[in-house]
Every structure is written in C-alpha cells, then in structure tokens.
C-alpha cells in the first residue's frame, strides 16, 4: 500500500498544481525550464500530475552550458524520453560560436552567467509567454523577493519593485506582446519539503545527488569535480573522496562535499541538521558578491 503524504505536502502539492493550471489557462505558449536538478524534476512531476492522463501540454527547455555533469544529461534525456515530451535545448556553446556572447577565460572561468543570453534568445525565438521555473524562496535572498507570477519586461529583465500583489492566491498573468511571466510553482516549498516529497513520490534524480566516489580537488572550501572544463591552480591537487552534490549546475561553479548519504532518507537526515542553504554551500557563482544573484536576475537569469 502506498504511503500517505503528510498533510503539509498534500497542501503544497495542491497549491503548486493550481498555480501550474492557472498559468497555462492565462497563457498562449508556456514552457517549463528543466536543468535536471531536484527542484526542476519536482516541478516537472507536478506538471505531469496537473494534466494527467493527458500528455504534458507544453515543451521542456534546458539551458545547456555544455559543461554539465554527464550523469545529469543522461538523466535529462531519459526523463524526456519516458514522458514523450518535446525538449528544446538552448545552447550556450552555440551562442559562443555565433558570437552572441564572449566566453570567459582563466582558471576560474565559468559559463554560468552566459546562460542568460541563451535563455532570453530562446524565449524570444519561440515566443514563450510563460516560463515555469523551480526557484524556491528559501534558496537565496534575491529569490525571496520573487512573486509566484514574476513579471518580465520586453527585454526579459526583472524589476523587484515592479511586481504585482498576490493576495488570496490570486495571480495576475496579464502582459503585453514581447513581455512574459516567470512562474515559480514551488515558491512556498523548502529544501526539506522537496526531499520529503521526492521520498514519498519516488521521484528519480541524477546519481550525483547521492554519495559516490569521485576524483575531486578543493577550491574555496568546496570539492570541485575533476573536469576538462576546470584548470587547476598551482596549489590544487586531485584526490579521491566520497562526495555528493546538493545542487546541479555548470561543473565550473558547482561544488560538492564529503557525504555518506546514499539514499533519500539519509539525505533528509543530513539536510535536517544543516544550517547552510544548498546554494550557499555549493555554488561558487553566488559567492562573487552579496547581490550576485539579484544582479543576474535583473538581467534575465532564472
């Protein structure tokens, strides 16, 4: 017999499904962003539930830096194939080759910031008017300022002072041609809620989330996976360790940590005693400045 969901998870699921259905009802051409990470996997599961038994009524888009974990790309392709969904890949590598962006150089170079141009270009090219994302308010200070329906202007930019009130769970998705809404169905979920739901629902995730042996090196207090995309600094040495990753992103800015948590329940136990958010613990791109994420979001980042 299937386990019964705790009441708070049922309430969160119901709210998220309502948000997804409401956004689709108010839009003409929605799309769901999918990084292969746990939050986007959760949003995808909720979207499938929202329209079951019909197929997903909109495409799935991955903004691909070209510097991803192989395990994540394998998971992405397998998941999309199982759902028979339409996958759109917005390629950062293609943007570099076409001269739309300039790649950073040096041992700390990352393509993470370059994702913004590829995302905005794909939104404009396909004329998407609603873009579902997996951001949560407990992740980071800038994301805590987001509404559930986040208005973006004709340049894809975000102004935290130009957002609409959302009283009594009423959402205003009106926008003019060229503008769009970013919709975040799991805004009110915490990292713990996400893991508990994944446990209850048996949501599949990339293997990098779970404890495994990998060649790594230490940089800025994080364990970075050995990769052809990362150049070692003079004082850095590669060694083997049993690690896992709390977030999934570009390998050049996503760090892991030593962990023996090999199951979802063990991860729940680990998260329950952590006092650092997953982005604060493992994303180098969020450490560049106190307002690093907000600056990127204003430019059009997720």
C-alpha atoms as a printed R data frame, in Angstrom:
    type eleno elety resid chain resno      x      y       z
1   ATOM     1    CA   UNK     A     1  0.000  0.000   0.000
2   ATOM     2    CA   UNK     A     2  1.381  3.428  -0.969
3   ATOM     3    CA   UNK     A     3  2.455  5.693   1.877
4   ATOM     4    CA   UNK     A     4  0.080  8.539   2.705
5   ATOM     5    CA   UNK     A     5  1.526 12.002   2.158
6   ATOM     6    CA   UNK     A     6  1.849 14.230   5.230
7   ATOM     7    CA   UNK     A     7 -0.817 16.942   5.217
8   ATOM     8    CA   UNK     A     8  1.646 19.792   4.588
9   ATOM     9    CA   UNK     A     9  2.967 18.038   1.471
10  ATOM    10    CA   UNK     A    10 -0.586 17.493   0.197
11  ATOM    11    CA   UNK     A    11 -1.304 21.193   0.701
12  ATOM    12    CA   UNK     A    12  1.892 22.239  -1.079
13  ATOM    13    CA   UNK     A    13  1.223 19.847  -3.953
14  ATOM    14    CA   UNK     A    14 -2.323 21.141  -4.342
15  ATOM    15    CA   UNK     A    15 -1.149 24.764  -4.358
16  ATOM    16    CA   UNK     A    16  1.567 24.063  -6.938
17  ATOM    17    CA   UNK     A    17 -0.786 22.197  -9.262
18  ATOM    18    CA   UNK     A    18 -3.264 25.082  -9.003
19  ATOM    19    CA   UNK     A    19 -0.504 27.546  -9.937
20  ATOM    20    CA   UNK     A    20  0.543 25.483 -12.957
21  ATOM    21    CA   UNK     A    21 -3.019 25.119 -14.224
22  ATOM    22    CA   UNK     A    22 -3.757 28.810 -13.650
23  ATOM    23    CA   UNK     A    23 -0.628 29.869 -15.551
24  ATOM    24    CA   UNK     A    24 -1.450 27.616 -18.502
25  ATOM    25    CA   UNK     A    25 -5.029 28.915 -18.571
26  ATOM    26    CA   UNK     A    26 -3.751 32.513 -18.767
27  ATOM    27    CA   UNK     A    27 -1.033 31.869 -21.360
28  ATOM    28    CA   UNK     A    28 -0.790 31.037 -25.044
29  ATOM    29    CA   UNK     A    29  2.658 29.468 -25.258
30  ATOM    30    CA   UNK     A    30  4.190 28.209 -21.977
31  ATOM    31    CA   UNK     A    31  7.430 26.282 -21.439
32  ATOM    32    CA   UNK     A    32  8.982 24.520 -18.437
33  ATOM    33    CA   UNK     A    33 12.668 25.049 -17.606
34  ATOM    34    CA   UNK     A    34 14.419 21.792 -16.736
35  ATOM    35    CA   UNK     A    35 18.011 21.667 -15.511
36  ATOM    36    CA   UNK     A    36 17.900 18.049 -14.388
37  ATOM    37    CA   UNK     A    37 18.149 19.193 -10.775
38  ATOM    38    CA   UNK     A    38 15.866 18.112  -7.953
39  ATOM    39    CA   UNK     A    39 13.698 21.253  -7.986
40  ATOM    40    CA   UNK     A    40 13.065 21.184 -11.728
41  ATOM    41    CA   UNK     A    41 12.437 17.429 -11.518
42  ATOM    42    CA   UNK     A    42  9.829 18.167  -8.850
43  ATOM    43    CA   UNK     A    43  8.156 20.887 -10.950
44  ATOM    44    CA   UNK     A    44  8.093 18.517 -13.921
45  ATOM    45    CA   UNK     A    45  6.441 15.818 -11.783
46  ATOM    46    CA   UNK     A    46  3.838 18.329 -10.563
47  ATOM    47    CA   UNK     A    47  3.157 19.489 -14.145
48  ATOM    48    CA   UNK     A    48  2.641 15.896 -15.273
49  ATOM    49    CA   UNK     A    49  0.214 15.387 -12.378
50  ATOM    50    CA   UNK     A    50 -1.618 18.625 -13.210
51  ATOM    51    CA   UNK     A    51 -2.655 17.369 -16.651
52  ATOM    52    CA   UNK     A    52 -2.698 13.595 -16.189
53  ATOM    53    CA   UNK     A    53 -3.825 11.448 -18.017
54  ATOM    54    CA   UNK     A    54 -3.219 13.849 -20.930
55  ATOM    55    CA   UNK     A    55  0.365 14.386 -22.066
56  ATOM    56    CA   UNK     A    56  2.323 17.425 -20.942
57  ATOM    57    CA   UNK     A    57  0.751 20.306 -22.924
58  ATOM    58    CA   UNK     A    58  3.931 22.360 -23.321
59  ATOM    59    CA   UNK     A    59  7.609 21.754 -24.143
60  ATOM    60    CA   UNK     A    60 10.503 21.395 -21.724
61  ATOM    61    CA   UNK     A    61 13.583 23.592 -22.171
62  ATOM    62    CA   UNK     A    62 17.118 23.044 -20.920
63  ATOM    63    CA   UNK     A    63 19.611 25.912 -20.986
64  ATOM    64    CA   UNK     A    64 22.738 23.859 -21.670
65  ATOM    65    CA   UNK     A    65 26.129 25.376 -20.823
66  ATOM    66    CA   UNK     A    66 27.946 22.445 -22.424
67  ATOM    67    CA   UNK     A    67 29.794 21.985 -19.122
68  ATOM    68    CA   UNK     A    68 27.267 19.762 -17.378
69  ATOM    69    CA   UNK     A    69 27.713 16.570 -15.398
70  ATOM    70    CA   UNK     A    70 27.343 13.587 -17.760
71  ATOM    71    CA   UNK     A    71 25.003 11.969 -15.242
72  ATOM    72    CA   UNK     A    72 22.656 14.960 -15.452
73  ATOM    73    CA   UNK     A    73 22.470 14.953 -19.260
74  ATOM    74    CA   UNK     A    74 21.778 11.205 -19.231
75  ATOM    75    CA   UNK     A    75 19.013 11.765 -16.676
76  ATOM    76    CA   UNK     A    76 17.540 14.625 -18.728
77  ATOM    77    CA   UNK     A    77 17.385 12.584 -21.920
78  ATOM    78    CA   UNK     A    78 15.984  9.520 -20.179
79  ATOM    79    CA   UNK     A    79 13.285 11.532 -18.380
80  ATOM    80    CA   UNK     A    80 12.159 13.372 -21.515
81  ATOM    81    CA   UNK     A    81 12.023 10.122 -23.485
82  ATOM    82    CA   UNK     A    82  9.890  8.435 -20.816
83  ATOM    83    CA   UNK     A    83  7.409 11.338 -20.838
84  ATOM    84    CA   UNK     A    84  7.469 11.605 -24.644
85  ATOM    85    CA   UNK     A    85  7.849 15.344 -24.095
86  ATOM    86    CA   UNK     A    86  9.207 17.913 -26.522
87  ATOM    87    CA   UNK     A    87 12.719 19.003 -25.470
88  ATOM    88    CA   UNK     A    88 14.191 22.344 -26.521
89  ATOM    89    CA   UNK     A    89 17.900 22.882 -25.836
90  ATOM    90    CA   UNK     A    90 19.111 26.478 -25.574
91  ATOM    91    CA   UNK     A    91 22.834 26.040 -26.144
92  ATOM    92    CA   UNK     A    92 25.466 28.338 -24.639
93  ATOM    93    CA   UNK     A    93 28.072 26.716 -26.879
94  ATOM    94    CA   UNK     A    94 26.013 27.722 -29.919
95  ATOM    95    CA   UNK     A    95 25.761 31.300 -28.612
96  ATOM    96    CA   UNK     A    96 29.550 31.428 -28.256
97  ATOM    97    CA   UNK     A    97 30.097 30.068 -31.756
98  ATOM    98    CA   UNK     A    98 27.650 32.607 -33.203
99  ATOM    99    CA   UNK     A    99 29.359 35.471 -31.389
100 ATOM   100    CA   UNK     A   100 26.321 36.390 -29.285
101 ATOM   101    CA   UNK     A   101 28.367 36.046 -26.080
102 ATOM   102    CA   UNK     A   102 32.065 36.009 -25.229
103 ATOM   103    CA   UNK     A   103 33.402 33.125 -23.191
104 ATOM   104    CA   UNK     A   104 35.323 33.906 -20.012
105 ATOM   105    CA   UNK     A   105 38.963 32.846 -19.780
106 ATOM   106    CA   UNK     A   106 41.258 31.836 -16.943
107 ATOM   107    CA   UNK     A   107 41.227 29.031 -14.349
108 ATOM   108    CA   UNK     A   108 38.038 30.349 -12.703
109 ATOM   109    CA   UNK     A   109 36.143 30.906 -15.949
110 ATOM   110    CA   UNK     A   110 32.517 29.805 -15.965
111 ATOM   111    CA   UNK     A   111 29.710 29.751 -18.489
112 ATOM   112    CA   UNK     A   112 27.068 30.117 -15.809
113 ATOM   113    CA   UNK     A   113 26.404 33.814 -16.409
114 ATOM   114    CA   UNK     A   114 26.279 33.222 -20.172
115 ATOM   115    CA   UNK     A   115 23.077 31.212 -19.702
116 ATOM   116    CA   UNK     A   116 21.042 34.426 -19.512
117 ATOM   117    CA   UNK     A   117 21.535 35.330 -23.177
118 ATOM   118    CA   UNK     A   118 20.715 31.795 -24.346
119 ATOM   119    CA   UNK     A   119 17.569 31.741 -22.211
120 ATOM   120    CA   UNK     A   120 16.306 35.126 -23.410
121 ATOM   121    CA   UNK     A   121 17.162 34.283 -27.021
122 ATOM   122    CA   UNK     A   122 15.155 31.045 -26.824
123 ATOM   123    CA   UNK     A   123 12.185 32.770 -25.179
124 ATOM   124    CA   UNK     A   124 12.138 35.368 -27.955
125 ATOM   125    CA   UNK     A   125 12.692 32.835 -30.742
126 ATOM   126    CA   UNK     A   126  9.826 30.567 -29.636
127 ATOM   127    CA   UNK     A   127  7.606 33.435 -28.406
128 ATOM   128    CA   UNK     A   128  7.092 31.875 -24.962
129 ATOM   129    CA   UNK     A   129  4.858 33.981 -22.727
130 ATOM   130    CA   UNK     A   130  5.038 31.866 -19.551
131 ATOM   131    CA   UNK     A   131  8.237 30.211 -18.337
132 ATOM   132    CA   UNK     A   132  7.961 27.781 -15.418
133 ATOM   133    CA   UNK     A   133 10.980 27.613 -13.102
134 ATOM   134    CA   UNK     A   134 11.939 25.674  -9.993
135 ATOM   135    CA   UNK     A   135 13.174 28.531  -7.785
136 ATOM   136    CA   UNK     A   136 12.248 28.489  -4.103
137 ATOM   137    CA   UNK     A   137 12.142 31.458  -1.740
138 ATOM   138    CA   UNK     A   138 14.372 29.803   0.866
139 ATOM   139    CA   UNK     A   139 17.256 29.328  -1.588
140 ATOM   140    CA   UNK     A   140 18.724 32.799  -1.682
141 ATOM   141    CA   UNK     A   141 17.946 36.422  -0.731
142 ATOM   142    CA   UNK     A   142 17.117 37.626  -4.248
143 ATOM   143    CA   UNK     A   143 14.794 34.696  -4.900
144 ATOM   144    CA   UNK     A   144 12.978 35.501  -1.662
145 ATOM   145    CA   UNK     A   145 11.825 38.743  -3.373
146 ATOM   146    CA   UNK     A   146 10.119 36.870  -6.206
147 ATOM   147    CA   UNK     A   147  6.374 36.671  -6.654
148 ATOM   148    CA   UNK     A   148  4.861 33.373  -7.794
149 ATOM   149    CA   UNK     A   149  3.999 35.120 -11.082
150 ATOM   150    CA   UNK     A   150  7.105 37.196 -11.780
151 ATOM   151    CA   UNK     A   151  6.681 39.830 -14.498
152 ATOM   152    CA   UNK     A   152  9.499 40.308 -17.050
153 ATOM   153    CA   UNK     A   153  9.590 43.247 -19.445
154 ATOM   154    CA   UNK     A   154 10.160 43.162 -23.210
155 ATOM   155    CA   UNK     A   155 13.899 42.789 -22.578
156 ATOM   156    CA   UNK     A   156 13.377 39.821 -20.251
157 ATOM   157    CA   UNK     A   157 14.532 41.870 -17.278
158 ATOM   158    CA   UNK     A   158 13.248 41.685 -13.712
159 ATOM   159    CA   UNK     A   159 12.494 44.678 -11.514
160 ATOM   160    CA   UNK     A   160 11.689 43.578  -7.944
161 ATOM   161    CA   UNK     A   161  9.865 46.902  -7.369
162 ATOM   162    CA   UNK     A   162  7.614 46.395 -10.390
163 ATOM   163    CA   UNK     A   163  5.788 43.249  -9.335
164 ATOM   164    CA   UNK     A   164  2.128 42.617  -8.692
165 ATOM   165    CA   UNK     A   165  0.419 41.850  -5.371
166 ATOM   166    CA   UNK     A   166 -0.711 38.246  -4.897
167 ATOM   167    CA   UNK     A   167 -3.439 38.401  -2.274
168 ATOM   168    CA   UNK     A   168 -5.614 35.365  -1.541
169 ATOM   169    CA   UNK     A   169 -3.661 33.257  -4.074
170 ATOM   170    CA   UNK     A   170 -4.938 35.384  -6.962
171 ATOM   171    CA   UNK     A   171 -2.373 35.714  -9.744
172 ATOM   172    CA   UNK     A   172 -2.213 38.383 -12.428
173 ATOM   173    CA   UNK     A   173 -0.633 36.964 -15.567
174 ATOM   174    CA   UNK     A   174 -1.522 39.826 -17.925
175 ATOM   175    CA   UNK     A   175  1.284 41.008 -20.162
176 ATOM   176    CA   UNK     A   176  1.772 42.737 -23.485
177 ATOM   177    CA   UNK     A   177  3.286 41.244 -26.594
178 ATOM   178    CA   UNK     A   178  7.010 40.639 -26.048
179 ATOM   179    CA   UNK     A   179  6.715 40.536 -22.261
180 ATOM   180    CA   UNK     A   180  6.456 37.302 -20.318
181 ATOM   181    CA   UNK     A   181  5.886 35.822 -16.885
182 ATOM   182    CA   UNK     A   182  8.250 33.619 -14.924
183 ATOM   183    CA   UNK     A   183  6.094 31.311 -12.833
184 ATOM   184    CA   UNK     A   184  7.512 29.538  -9.772
185 ATOM   185    CA   UNK     A   185  5.072 26.837  -8.589
186 ATOM   186    CA   UNK     A   186  7.227 25.694  -5.641
187 ATOM   187    CA   UNK     A   187  7.906 29.154  -4.199
188 ATOM   188    CA   UNK     A   188  6.488 28.117  -0.830
189 ATOM   189    CA   UNK     A   189  8.414 24.845  -0.587
190 ATOM   190    CA   UNK     A   190 11.593 24.433   1.462
191 ATOM   191    CA   UNK     A   191 14.534 22.187   0.624
192 ATOM   192    CA   UNK     A   192 13.267 19.754   3.251
193 ATOM   193    CA   UNK     A   193  9.780 19.748   1.699
194 ATOM   194    CA   UNK     A   194 11.313 18.935  -1.683
195 ATOM   195    CA   UNK     A   195 13.281 15.974  -0.332
196 ATOM   196    CA   UNK     A   196 10.318 14.648   1.658
197 ATOM   197    CA   UNK     A   197  8.124 14.813  -1.444
198 ATOM   198    CA   UNK     A   198 10.796 13.099  -3.537
199 ATOM   199    CA   UNK     A   199 10.886 10.363  -0.895
200 ATOM   200    CA   UNK     A   200  7.086  9.990  -0.803
201 ATOM   201    CA   UNK     A   201  6.648 10.036  -4.583
202 ATOM   202    CA   UNK     A   202  9.762  8.108  -5.567
203 ATOM   203    CA   UNK     A   203 10.917 10.881  -7.898
204 ATOM   204    CA   UNK     A   204 14.045  9.817  -9.788
205 ATOM   205    CA   UNK     A   205 17.100 12.102  -9.661
206 ATOM   206    CA   UNK     A   206 20.598 12.200 -11.173
207 ATOM   207    CA   UNK     A   207 23.071  9.990  -9.322
208 ATOM   208    CA   UNK     A   208 25.317 12.965  -8.404
209 ATOM   209    CA   UNK     A   209 22.855 13.869  -5.633
210 ATOM   210    CA   UNK     A   210 23.798 10.674  -3.799
211 ATOM   211    CA   UNK     A   211 27.045  9.641  -2.157
212 ATOM   212    CA   UNK     A   212 29.620  8.278  -4.621
213 ATOM   213    CA   UNK     A   213 33.373  8.088  -5.082
214 ATOM   214    CA   UNK     A   214 34.784 10.751  -7.398
215 ATOM   215    CA   UNK     A   215 38.063 12.469  -8.230
216 ATOM   216    CA   UNK     A   216 37.881 15.997  -6.822
217 ATOM   217    CA   UNK     A   217 40.027 18.924  -5.732
218 ATOM   218    CA   UNK     A   218 39.447 21.580  -3.077
219 ATOM   219    CA   UNK     A   219 38.742 25.168  -4.110
220 ATOM   220    CA   UNK     A   220 37.310 27.923  -1.924
221 ATOM   221    CA   UNK     A   221 36.117 25.438   0.684
222 ATOM   222    CA   UNK     A   222 34.280 23.279  -1.868
223 ATOM   223    CA   UNK     A   223 35.166 19.984  -3.518
224 ATOM   224    CA   UNK     A   224 35.100 20.517  -7.272
225 ATOM   225    CA   UNK     A   225 34.750 17.523  -9.579
226 ATOM   226    CA   UNK     A   226 37.748 16.858 -11.796
227 ATOM   227    CA   UNK     A   227 36.716 18.040 -15.230
228 ATOM   228    CA   UNK     A   228 38.197 19.042 -18.592
229 ATOM   229    CA   UNK     A   229 36.379 22.357 -18.107
230 ATOM   230    CA   UNK     A   230 38.331 23.302 -14.970
231 ATOM   231    CA   UNK     A   231 42.011 24.231 -14.843
232 ATOM   232    CA   UNK     A   232 43.848 23.512 -11.613
233 ATOM   233    CA   UNK     A   233 45.521 26.347  -9.750
234 ATOM   234    CA   UNK     A   234 49.154 25.822  -8.665
235 ATOM   235    CA   UNK     A   235 48.225 24.796  -5.106
236 ATOM   236    CA   UNK     A   236 45.400 22.401  -6.074
237 ATOM   237    CA   UNK     A   237 45.729 18.626  -6.236
238 ATOM   238    CA   UNK     A   238 43.257 15.988  -7.348
239 ATOM   239    CA   UNK     A   239 42.326 13.219  -4.910
240 ATOM   240    CA   UNK     A   240 39.541 10.677  -4.474
241 ATOM   241    CA   UNK     A   241 36.727 11.243  -1.985
242 ATOM   242    CA   UNK     A   242 33.220 10.025  -1.238
243 ATOM   243    CA   UNK     A   243 31.049 13.026  -2.045
244 ATOM   244    CA   UNK     A   244 27.653 14.173  -3.178
245 ATOM   245    CA   UNK     A   245 26.264 17.423  -4.629
246 ATOM   246    CA   UNK     A   246 23.375 19.435  -3.127
247 ATOM   247    CA   UNK     A   247 22.730 21.296  -6.377
248 ATOM   248    CA   UNK     A   248 23.203 20.501 -10.052
249 ATOM   249    CA   UNK     A   249 24.663 23.118 -12.357
250 ATOM   250    CA   UNK     A   250 27.624 24.007 -14.519
251 ATOM   251    CA   UNK     A   251 30.583 21.907 -13.344
252 ATOM   252    CA   UNK     A   252 32.781 25.006 -13.212
253 ATOM   253    CA   UNK     A   253 30.816 26.569 -10.358
254 ATOM   254    CA   UNK     A   254 29.106 23.632  -8.610
255 ATOM   255    CA   UNK     A   255 30.890 22.197  -5.605
256 ATOM   256    CA   UNK     A   256 30.310 19.028  -3.652
257 ATOM   257    CA   UNK     A   257 31.135 17.938  -0.132
258 ATOM   258    CA   UNK     A   258 32.079 14.735   1.643
259 ATOM   259    CA   UNK     A   259 28.992 12.742   2.496
260 ATOM   260    CA   UNK     A   260 27.863  9.156   3.102
261 ATOM   261    CA   UNK     A   261 24.206  9.925   2.335
262 ATOM   262    CA   UNK     A   262 23.399  7.341  -0.331
263 ATOM   263    CA   UNK     A   263 19.592  7.271  -0.014
264 ATOM   264    CA   UNK     A   264 16.869  9.920   0.027
265 ATOM   265    CA   UNK     A   265 16.160  9.245   3.712
266 ATOM   266    CA   UNK     A   266 19.838  9.694   4.574
267 ATOM   267    CA   UNK     A   267 19.834 12.988   2.649
268 ATOM   268    CA   UNK     A   268 16.739 14.102   4.599
269 ATOM   269    CA   UNK     A   269 18.585 13.350   7.836
270 ATOM   270    CA   UNK     A   270 21.590 15.314   6.584
271 ATOM   271    CA   UNK     A   271 19.539 18.323   5.434
272 ATOM   272    CA   UNK     A   272 17.652 18.411   8.747
273 ATOM   273    CA   UNK     A   273 20.810 19.379  10.645
274 ATOM   274    CA   UNK     A   274 22.283 21.716   8.022
275 ATOM   275    CA   UNK     A   275 22.234 25.457   8.675
276 ATOM   276    CA   UNK     A   276 23.517 26.472   5.224
277 ATOM   277    CA   UNK     A   277 21.346 26.662   2.101
278 ATOM   278    CA   UNK     A   278 22.303 24.394  -0.770
279 ATOM   279    CA   UNK     A   279 23.333 27.335  -2.972
280 ATOM   280    CA   UNK     A   280 25.307 28.940  -0.176
281 ATOM   281    CA   UNK     A   281 27.177 25.712   0.398
282 ATOM   282    CA   UNK     A   282 27.907 24.654  -3.157
283 ATOM   283    CA   UNK     A   283 27.582 27.413  -5.767
284 ATOM   284    CA   UNK     A   284 30.710 29.456  -6.431
285 ATOM   285    CA   UNK     A   285 28.773 31.885  -8.645
286 ATOM   286    CA   UNK     A   286 26.742 33.076  -5.636
287 ATOM   287    CA   UNK     A   287 29.892 33.967  -3.709
288 ATOM   288    CA   UNK     A   288 31.201 36.659  -6.061
289 ATOM   289    CA   UNK     A   289 29.178 39.401  -4.292
290 ATOM   290    CA   UNK     A   290 26.322 39.757  -1.825
291 ATOM   291    CA   UNK     A   291 23.995 40.814  -4.656
292 ATOM   292    CA   UNK     A   292 25.376 38.426  -7.291
293 ATOM   293    CA   UNK     A   293 22.115 36.542  -7.825
294 ATOM   294    CA   UNK     A   294 19.980 39.689  -7.815
295 ATOM   295    CA   UNK     A   295 22.218 41.304 -10.430
296 ATOM   296    CA   UNK     A   296 21.879 38.249 -12.687
297 ATOM   297    CA   UNK     A   297 18.127 38.062 -12.147
298 ATOM   298    CA   UNK     A   298 17.722 41.712 -13.154
299 ATOM   299    CA   UNK     A   299 19.467 40.841 -16.423
300 ATOM   300    CA   UNK     A   300 17.070 37.968 -17.091
301 ATOM   301    CA   UNK     A   301 18.594 34.982 -15.277
302 ATOM   302    CA   UNK     A   302 16.342 32.315 -13.738
